[in-house]
Tab-separated table of C-alpha atoms (C1' of nucleotides) in Angstrom:
chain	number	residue	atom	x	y	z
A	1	UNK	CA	-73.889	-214.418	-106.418
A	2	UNK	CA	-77.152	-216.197	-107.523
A	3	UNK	CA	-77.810	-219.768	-105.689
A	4	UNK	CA	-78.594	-222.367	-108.454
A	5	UNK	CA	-79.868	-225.576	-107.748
A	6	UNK	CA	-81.807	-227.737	-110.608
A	7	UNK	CA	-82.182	-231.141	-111.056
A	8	UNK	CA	-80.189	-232.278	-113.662
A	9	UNK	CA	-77.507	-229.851	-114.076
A	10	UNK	CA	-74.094	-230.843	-113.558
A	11	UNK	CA	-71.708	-227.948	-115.131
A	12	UNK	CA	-68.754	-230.434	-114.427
A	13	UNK	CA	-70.177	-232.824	-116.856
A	14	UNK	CA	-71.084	-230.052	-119.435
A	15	UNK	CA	-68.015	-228.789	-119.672
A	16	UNK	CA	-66.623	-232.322	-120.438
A	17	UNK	CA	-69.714	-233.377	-122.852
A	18	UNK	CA	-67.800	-231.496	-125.643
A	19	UNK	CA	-70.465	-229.364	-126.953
A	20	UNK	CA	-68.580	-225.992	-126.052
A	21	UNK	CA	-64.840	-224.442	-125.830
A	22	UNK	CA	-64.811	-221.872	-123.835
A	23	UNK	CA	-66.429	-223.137	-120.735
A	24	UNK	CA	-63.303	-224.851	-118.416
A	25	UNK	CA	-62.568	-225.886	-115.076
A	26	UNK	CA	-60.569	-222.845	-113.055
A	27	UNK	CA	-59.987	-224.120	-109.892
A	28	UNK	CA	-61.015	-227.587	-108.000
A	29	UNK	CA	-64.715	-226.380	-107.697
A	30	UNK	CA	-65.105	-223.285	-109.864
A	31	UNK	CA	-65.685	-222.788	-114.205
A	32	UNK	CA	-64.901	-220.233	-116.232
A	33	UNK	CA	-67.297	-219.967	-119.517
A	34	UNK	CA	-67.098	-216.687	-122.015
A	35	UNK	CA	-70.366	-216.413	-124.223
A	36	UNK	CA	-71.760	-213.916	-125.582
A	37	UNK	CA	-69.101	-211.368	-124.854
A	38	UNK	CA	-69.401	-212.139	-121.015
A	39	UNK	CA	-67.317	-213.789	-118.554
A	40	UNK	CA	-69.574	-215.690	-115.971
A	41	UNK	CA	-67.622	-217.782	-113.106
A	42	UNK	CA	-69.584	-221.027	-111.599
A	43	UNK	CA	-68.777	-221.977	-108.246
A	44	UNK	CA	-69.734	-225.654	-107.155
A	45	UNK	CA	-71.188	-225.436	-103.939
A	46	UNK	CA	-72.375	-228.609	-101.288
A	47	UNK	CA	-75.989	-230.425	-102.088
A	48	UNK	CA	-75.687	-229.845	-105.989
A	49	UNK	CA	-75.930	-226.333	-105.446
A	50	UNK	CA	-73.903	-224.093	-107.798
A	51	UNK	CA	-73.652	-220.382	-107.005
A	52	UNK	CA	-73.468	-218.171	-110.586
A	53	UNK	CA	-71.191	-214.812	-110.472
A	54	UNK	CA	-73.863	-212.712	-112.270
A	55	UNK	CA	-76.578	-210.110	-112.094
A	56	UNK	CA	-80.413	-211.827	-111.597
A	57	UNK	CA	-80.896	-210.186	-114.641
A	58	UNK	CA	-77.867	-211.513	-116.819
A	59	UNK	CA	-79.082	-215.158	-115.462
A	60	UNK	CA	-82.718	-214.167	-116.729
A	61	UNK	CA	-81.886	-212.968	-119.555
A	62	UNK	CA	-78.627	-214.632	-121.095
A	63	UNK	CA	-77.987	-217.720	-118.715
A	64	UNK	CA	-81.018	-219.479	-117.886
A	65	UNK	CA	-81.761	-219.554	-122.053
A	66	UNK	CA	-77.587	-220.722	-122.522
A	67	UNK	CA	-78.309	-223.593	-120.326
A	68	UNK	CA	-81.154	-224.629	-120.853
A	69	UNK	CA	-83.044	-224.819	-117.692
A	70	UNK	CA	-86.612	-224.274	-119.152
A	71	UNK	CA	-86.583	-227.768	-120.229
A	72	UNK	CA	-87.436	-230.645	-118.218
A	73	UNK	CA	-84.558	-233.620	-118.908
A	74	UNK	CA	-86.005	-235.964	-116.444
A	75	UNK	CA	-88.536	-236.970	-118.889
A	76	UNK	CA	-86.002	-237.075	-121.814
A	77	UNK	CA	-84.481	-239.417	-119.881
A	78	UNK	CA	-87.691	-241.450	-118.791
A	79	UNK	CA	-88.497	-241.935	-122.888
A	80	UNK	CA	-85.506	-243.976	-122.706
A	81	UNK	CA	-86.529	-247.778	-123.804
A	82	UNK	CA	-85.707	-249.398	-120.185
A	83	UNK	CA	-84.529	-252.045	-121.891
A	84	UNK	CA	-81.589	-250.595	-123.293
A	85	UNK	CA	-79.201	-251.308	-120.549
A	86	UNK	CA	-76.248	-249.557	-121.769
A	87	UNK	CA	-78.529	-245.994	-122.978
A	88	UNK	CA	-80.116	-246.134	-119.308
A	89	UNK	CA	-76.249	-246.037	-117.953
A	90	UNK	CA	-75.356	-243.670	-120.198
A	91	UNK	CA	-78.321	-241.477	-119.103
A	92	UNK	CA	-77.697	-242.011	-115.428
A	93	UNK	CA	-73.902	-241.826	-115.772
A	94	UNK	CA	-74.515	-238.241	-117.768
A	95	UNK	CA	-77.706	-236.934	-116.538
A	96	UNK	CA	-76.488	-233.633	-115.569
A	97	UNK	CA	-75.648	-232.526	-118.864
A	98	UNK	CA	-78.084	-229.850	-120.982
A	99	UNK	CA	-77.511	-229.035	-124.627
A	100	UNK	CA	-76.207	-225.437	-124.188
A	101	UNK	CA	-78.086	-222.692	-126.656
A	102	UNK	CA	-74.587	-221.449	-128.241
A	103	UNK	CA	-74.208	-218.422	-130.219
A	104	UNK	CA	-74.902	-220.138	-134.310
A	105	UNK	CA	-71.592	-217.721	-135.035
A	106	UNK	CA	-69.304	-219.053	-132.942
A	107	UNK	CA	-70.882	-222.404	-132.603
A	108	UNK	CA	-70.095	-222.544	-136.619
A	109	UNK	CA	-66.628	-221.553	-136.458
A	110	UNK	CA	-65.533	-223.407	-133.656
A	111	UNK	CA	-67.212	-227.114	-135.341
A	112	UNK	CA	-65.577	-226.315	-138.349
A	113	UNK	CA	-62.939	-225.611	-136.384
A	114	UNK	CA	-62.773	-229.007	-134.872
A	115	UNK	CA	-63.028	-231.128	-137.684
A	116	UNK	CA	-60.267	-233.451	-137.425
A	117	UNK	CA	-59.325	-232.067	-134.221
A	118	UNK	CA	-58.831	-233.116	-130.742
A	119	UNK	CA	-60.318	-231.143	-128.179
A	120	UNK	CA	-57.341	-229.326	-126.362
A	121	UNK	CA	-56.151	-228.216	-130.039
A	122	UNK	CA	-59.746	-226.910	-130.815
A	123	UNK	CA	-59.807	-225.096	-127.710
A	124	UNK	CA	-56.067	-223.563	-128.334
A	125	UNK	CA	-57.112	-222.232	-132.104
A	126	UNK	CA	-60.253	-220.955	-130.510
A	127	UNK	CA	-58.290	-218.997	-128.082
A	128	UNK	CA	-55.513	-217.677	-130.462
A	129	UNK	CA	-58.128	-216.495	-132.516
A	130	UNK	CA	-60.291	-214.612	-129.782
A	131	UNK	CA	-56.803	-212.878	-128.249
A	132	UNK	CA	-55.682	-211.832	-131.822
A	133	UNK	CA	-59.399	-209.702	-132.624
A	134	UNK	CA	-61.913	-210.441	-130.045
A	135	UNK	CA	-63.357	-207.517	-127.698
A	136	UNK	CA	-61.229	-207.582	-124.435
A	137	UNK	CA	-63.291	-208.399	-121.130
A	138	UNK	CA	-60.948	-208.071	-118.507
A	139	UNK	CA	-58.751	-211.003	-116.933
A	140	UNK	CA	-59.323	-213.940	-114.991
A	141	UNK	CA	-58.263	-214.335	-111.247
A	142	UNK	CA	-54.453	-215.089	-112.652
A	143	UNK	CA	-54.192	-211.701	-114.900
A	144	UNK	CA	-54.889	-213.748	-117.761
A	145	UNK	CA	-56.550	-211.135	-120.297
A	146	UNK	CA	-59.530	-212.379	-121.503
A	147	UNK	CA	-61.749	-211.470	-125.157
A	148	UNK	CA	-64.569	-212.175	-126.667
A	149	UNK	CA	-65.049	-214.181	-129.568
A	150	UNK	CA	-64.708	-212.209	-132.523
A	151	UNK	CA	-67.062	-211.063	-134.647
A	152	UNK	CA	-67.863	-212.346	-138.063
A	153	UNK	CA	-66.396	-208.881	-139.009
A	154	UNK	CA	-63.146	-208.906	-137.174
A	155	UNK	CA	-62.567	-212.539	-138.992
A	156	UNK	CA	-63.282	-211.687	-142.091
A	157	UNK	CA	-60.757	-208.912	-141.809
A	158	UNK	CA	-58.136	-211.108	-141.043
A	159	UNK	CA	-55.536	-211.971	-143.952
A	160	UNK	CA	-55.132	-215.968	-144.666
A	161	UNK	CA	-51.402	-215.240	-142.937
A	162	UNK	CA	-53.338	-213.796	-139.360
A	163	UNK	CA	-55.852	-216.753	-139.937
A	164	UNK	CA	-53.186	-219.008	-140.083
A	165	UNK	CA	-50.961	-217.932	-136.841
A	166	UNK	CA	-54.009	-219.175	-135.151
A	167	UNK	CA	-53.330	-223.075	-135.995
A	168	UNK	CA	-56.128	-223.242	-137.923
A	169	UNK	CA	-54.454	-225.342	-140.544
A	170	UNK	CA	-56.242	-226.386	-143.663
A	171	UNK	CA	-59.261	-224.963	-142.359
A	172	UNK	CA	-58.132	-221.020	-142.688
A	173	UNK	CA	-59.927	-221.105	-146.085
A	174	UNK	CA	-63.055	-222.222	-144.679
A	175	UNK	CA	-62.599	-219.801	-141.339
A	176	UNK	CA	-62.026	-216.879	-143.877
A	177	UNK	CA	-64.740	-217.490	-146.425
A	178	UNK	CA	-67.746	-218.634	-144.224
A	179	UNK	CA	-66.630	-215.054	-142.062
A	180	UNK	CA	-67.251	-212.993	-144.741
A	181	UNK	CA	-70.535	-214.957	-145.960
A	182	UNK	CA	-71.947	-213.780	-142.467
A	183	UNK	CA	-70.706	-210.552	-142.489
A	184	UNK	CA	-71.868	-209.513	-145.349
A	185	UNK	CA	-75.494	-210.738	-144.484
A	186	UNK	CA	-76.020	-209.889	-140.572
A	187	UNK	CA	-79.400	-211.347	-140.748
A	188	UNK	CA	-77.963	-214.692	-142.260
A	189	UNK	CA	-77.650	-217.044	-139.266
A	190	UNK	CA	-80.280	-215.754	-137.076
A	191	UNK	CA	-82.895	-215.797	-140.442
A	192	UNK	CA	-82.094	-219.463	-139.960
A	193	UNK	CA	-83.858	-220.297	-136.552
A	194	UNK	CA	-86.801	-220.113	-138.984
A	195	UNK	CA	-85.845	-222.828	-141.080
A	196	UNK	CA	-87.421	-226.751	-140.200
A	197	UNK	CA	-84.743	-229.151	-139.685
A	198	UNK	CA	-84.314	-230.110	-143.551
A	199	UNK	CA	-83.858	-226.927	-144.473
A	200	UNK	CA	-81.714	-225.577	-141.684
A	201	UNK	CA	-79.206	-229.112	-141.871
A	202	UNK	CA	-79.005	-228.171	-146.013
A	203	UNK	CA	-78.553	-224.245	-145.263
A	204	UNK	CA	-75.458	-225.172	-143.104
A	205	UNK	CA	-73.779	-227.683	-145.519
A	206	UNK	CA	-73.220	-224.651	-147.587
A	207	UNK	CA	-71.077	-223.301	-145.700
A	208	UNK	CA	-67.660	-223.882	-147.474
A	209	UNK	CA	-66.192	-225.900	-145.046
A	210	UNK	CA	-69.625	-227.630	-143.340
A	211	UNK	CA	-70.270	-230.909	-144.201
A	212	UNK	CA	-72.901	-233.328	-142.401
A	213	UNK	CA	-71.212	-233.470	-138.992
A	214	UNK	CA	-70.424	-230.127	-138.250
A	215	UNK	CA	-73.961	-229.252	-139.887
A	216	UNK	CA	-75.225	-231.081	-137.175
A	217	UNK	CA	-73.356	-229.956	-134.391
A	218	UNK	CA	-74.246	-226.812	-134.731
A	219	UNK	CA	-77.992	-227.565	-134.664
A	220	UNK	CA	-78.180	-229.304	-132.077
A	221	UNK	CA	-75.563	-226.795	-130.105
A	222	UNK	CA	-77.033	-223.471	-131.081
A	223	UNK	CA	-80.432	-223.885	-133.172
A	224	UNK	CA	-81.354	-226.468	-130.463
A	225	UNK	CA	-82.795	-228.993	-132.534
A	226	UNK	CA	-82.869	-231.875	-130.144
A	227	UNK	CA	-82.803	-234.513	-132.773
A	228	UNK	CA	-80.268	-233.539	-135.018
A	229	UNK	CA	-77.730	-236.831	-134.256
A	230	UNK	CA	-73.937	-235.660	-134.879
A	231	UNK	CA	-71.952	-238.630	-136.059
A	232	UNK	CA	-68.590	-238.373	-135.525
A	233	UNK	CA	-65.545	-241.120	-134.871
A	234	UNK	CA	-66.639	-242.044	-131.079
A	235	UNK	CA	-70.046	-242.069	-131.919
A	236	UNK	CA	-69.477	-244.117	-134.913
A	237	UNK	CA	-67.369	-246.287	-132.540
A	238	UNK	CA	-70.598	-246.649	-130.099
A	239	UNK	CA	-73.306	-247.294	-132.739
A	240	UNK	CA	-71.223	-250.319	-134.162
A	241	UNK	CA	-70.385	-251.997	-130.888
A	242	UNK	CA	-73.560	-251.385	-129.577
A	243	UNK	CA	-76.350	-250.751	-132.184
A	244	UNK	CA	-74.534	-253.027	-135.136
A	245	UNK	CA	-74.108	-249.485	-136.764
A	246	UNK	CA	-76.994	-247.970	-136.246
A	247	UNK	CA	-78.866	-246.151	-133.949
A	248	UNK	CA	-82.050	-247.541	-133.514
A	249	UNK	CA	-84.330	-244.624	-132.041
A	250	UNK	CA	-83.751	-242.041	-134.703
A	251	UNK	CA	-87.402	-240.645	-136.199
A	252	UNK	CA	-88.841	-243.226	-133.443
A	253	UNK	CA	-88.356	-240.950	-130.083
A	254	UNK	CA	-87.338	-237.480	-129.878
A	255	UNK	CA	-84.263	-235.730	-128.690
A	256	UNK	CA	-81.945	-238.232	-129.806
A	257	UNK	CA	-79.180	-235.513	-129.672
A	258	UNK	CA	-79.420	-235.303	-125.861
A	259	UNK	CA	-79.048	-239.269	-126.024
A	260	UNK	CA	-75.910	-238.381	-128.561
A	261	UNK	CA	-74.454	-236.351	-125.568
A	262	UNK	CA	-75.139	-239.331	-122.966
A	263	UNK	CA	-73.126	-241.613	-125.066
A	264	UNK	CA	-70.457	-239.442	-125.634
A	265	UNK	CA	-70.218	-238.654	-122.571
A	266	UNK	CA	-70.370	-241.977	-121.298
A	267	UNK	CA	-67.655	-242.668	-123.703
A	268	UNK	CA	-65.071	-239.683	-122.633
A	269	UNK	CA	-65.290	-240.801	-118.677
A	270	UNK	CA	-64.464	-244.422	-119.725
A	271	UNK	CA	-61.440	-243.062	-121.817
A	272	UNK	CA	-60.364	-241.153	-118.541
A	273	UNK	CA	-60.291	-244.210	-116.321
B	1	DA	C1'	-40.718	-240.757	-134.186
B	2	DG	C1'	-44.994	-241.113	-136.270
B	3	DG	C1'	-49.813	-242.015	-136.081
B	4	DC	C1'	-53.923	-239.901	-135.108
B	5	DA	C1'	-57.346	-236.322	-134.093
B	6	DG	C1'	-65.145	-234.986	-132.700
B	7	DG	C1'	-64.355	-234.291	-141.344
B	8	DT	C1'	-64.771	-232.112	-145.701
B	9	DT	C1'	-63.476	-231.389	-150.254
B	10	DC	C1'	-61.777	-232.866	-154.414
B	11	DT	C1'	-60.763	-236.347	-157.737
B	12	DT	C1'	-61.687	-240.284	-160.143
B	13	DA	C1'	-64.478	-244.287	-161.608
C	1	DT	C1'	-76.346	-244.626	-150.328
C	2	DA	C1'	-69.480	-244.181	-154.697
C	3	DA	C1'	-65.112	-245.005	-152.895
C	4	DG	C1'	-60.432	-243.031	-151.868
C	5	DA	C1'	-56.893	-239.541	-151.460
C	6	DA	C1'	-55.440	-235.098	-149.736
C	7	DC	C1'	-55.390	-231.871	-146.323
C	8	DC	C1'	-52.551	-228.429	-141.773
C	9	DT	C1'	-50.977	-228.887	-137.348
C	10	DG	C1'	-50.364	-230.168	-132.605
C	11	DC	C1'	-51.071	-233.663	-129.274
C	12	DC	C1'	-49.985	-238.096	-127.371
DNA sequence: AGGCAGGTTCTTA
DNA sequence: TAAGAACCTGCC
């Protein structure tokens, strides 16, 4: 067990900020997450202390980069105007959250996944789809055999009717051609952390499948461009009742996408109480 | 029961 | 920066 403790990490509020599927609560104070074909178990400790199930050299190497914790969010959230009452709420009610570095594979699958969506059926097709032809990784604390999420290769040799069983819906044709795009270029997606925001946002749109929001969900998600600003219906919601449509700071301060995840955040707690 | 869900594509003007 | 319909399926 490694002891964590950082300032501004809250994996309770990440794993409700809807940036990632695969990251959920197990028990009253523990998380499960599977990335990058490993499992890693987070247990909550007292004093904002979380204790990581992993090697020091898996949390060096994989963890540490997933989560972000070379980046200093405290002044993100100090280039907040201060007079923007709500955004400072937002930011204190969600400061724990990071904007995970995702795997660009899975990150694209799983937002094209989601587009018209809601969460618990995003996170059931993602799950179908890793048990059906992702690499096993043993089972949880309940038996529960766990996998992988599969490879741009395993997808891709999936027929439409396999693609389907997995709920995927209208989307299979998407799923099945953007697979075999990245398989058959296995430089594709990671040639991409090259390109400048521009380039990277029109790269992604053509993806069969990828429009604008997705595009920019996985940017901010796994090419960690902190201002790429996903729009989608609760952030639409937000920017008209509080910004008359639109949001103000964009190309005026940076990281707008970790304010994105403040407001959504924001908004997801106030739809739970 | 039936609308809606973290959109995108396709059609039509 | 053109609107509007169609789209699969499961959740609420």
């Amino acid at each position: 067990m490694l002891k964590i403790k950082t300032k501004c990490f809250d994996i309770e509020q990440i794993a409700d900020s809807g940036q990632c599927f695969r990251l959920v609560k197990s028990t009253a104070n523990s998380w499960q997450l599977i990335a990058f074909s490993k499992v890693l178990n987070i247990y909550a400790r007292e004093d904002n202390t979380y204790d990581f199930d992993c090697s020091q050299d898996d949390f060096n190497h994989v963890w540490s980069n997933y989560f972000d914790l070379n980046i200093d969010y405290e002044s993100i959230i100090k280039s907040i105007p201060g007079d923007d009452e709500y955004l400072c709420q937002c930011s204190r009610v969600g400061n724990g959250i990071r904007i995970l570095k995702q795997d660009p594979w899975e990150a694209l699958i799983s937002f094209i996944i989601s587009q018209r969506k809601s969460i618990p059926a995003i996170r059931g097709c993602i799950e179908k789809l890793s048990a059906k032809c992702g690499e096993p990784l043993g089972s949880d604390i309940n038996g529960n055999p766990l996998f992988a999420f599969p490879t741009a290769q395993a997808i891709a040799s999936l027929s439409m009717e396999e693609l389907n069983a997995c709920g995927l819906g209208y989307r299979t044709k998407y799923i099945k051609r953007t697979a075999s795009e990245v398989y058959n270029d296995d430089k594709l997606l990671t040639n991409m952390f090259n390109l400048n925001n521009e380039e990277l946002s029109k790269a992604l749109c053509e993806f069969y499948g990828v429009g604008t929001k997705v595009a920019n969900c996985v940017m901010l998600f796994a090419y960690h461009r902190l201002d790429a600003f996903p729009v989608d219906v609760w952030i639409k919601r937000i920017l008209d009742t509080h910004y008359n449509g639109v949001f103000p700071y964009i190309g005026k301060i940076k990281n707008v996408g970790v304010l994105q995840q403040y407001m959504f955040y924001e908004a997801q707690i106030n739809k739970k109480n």
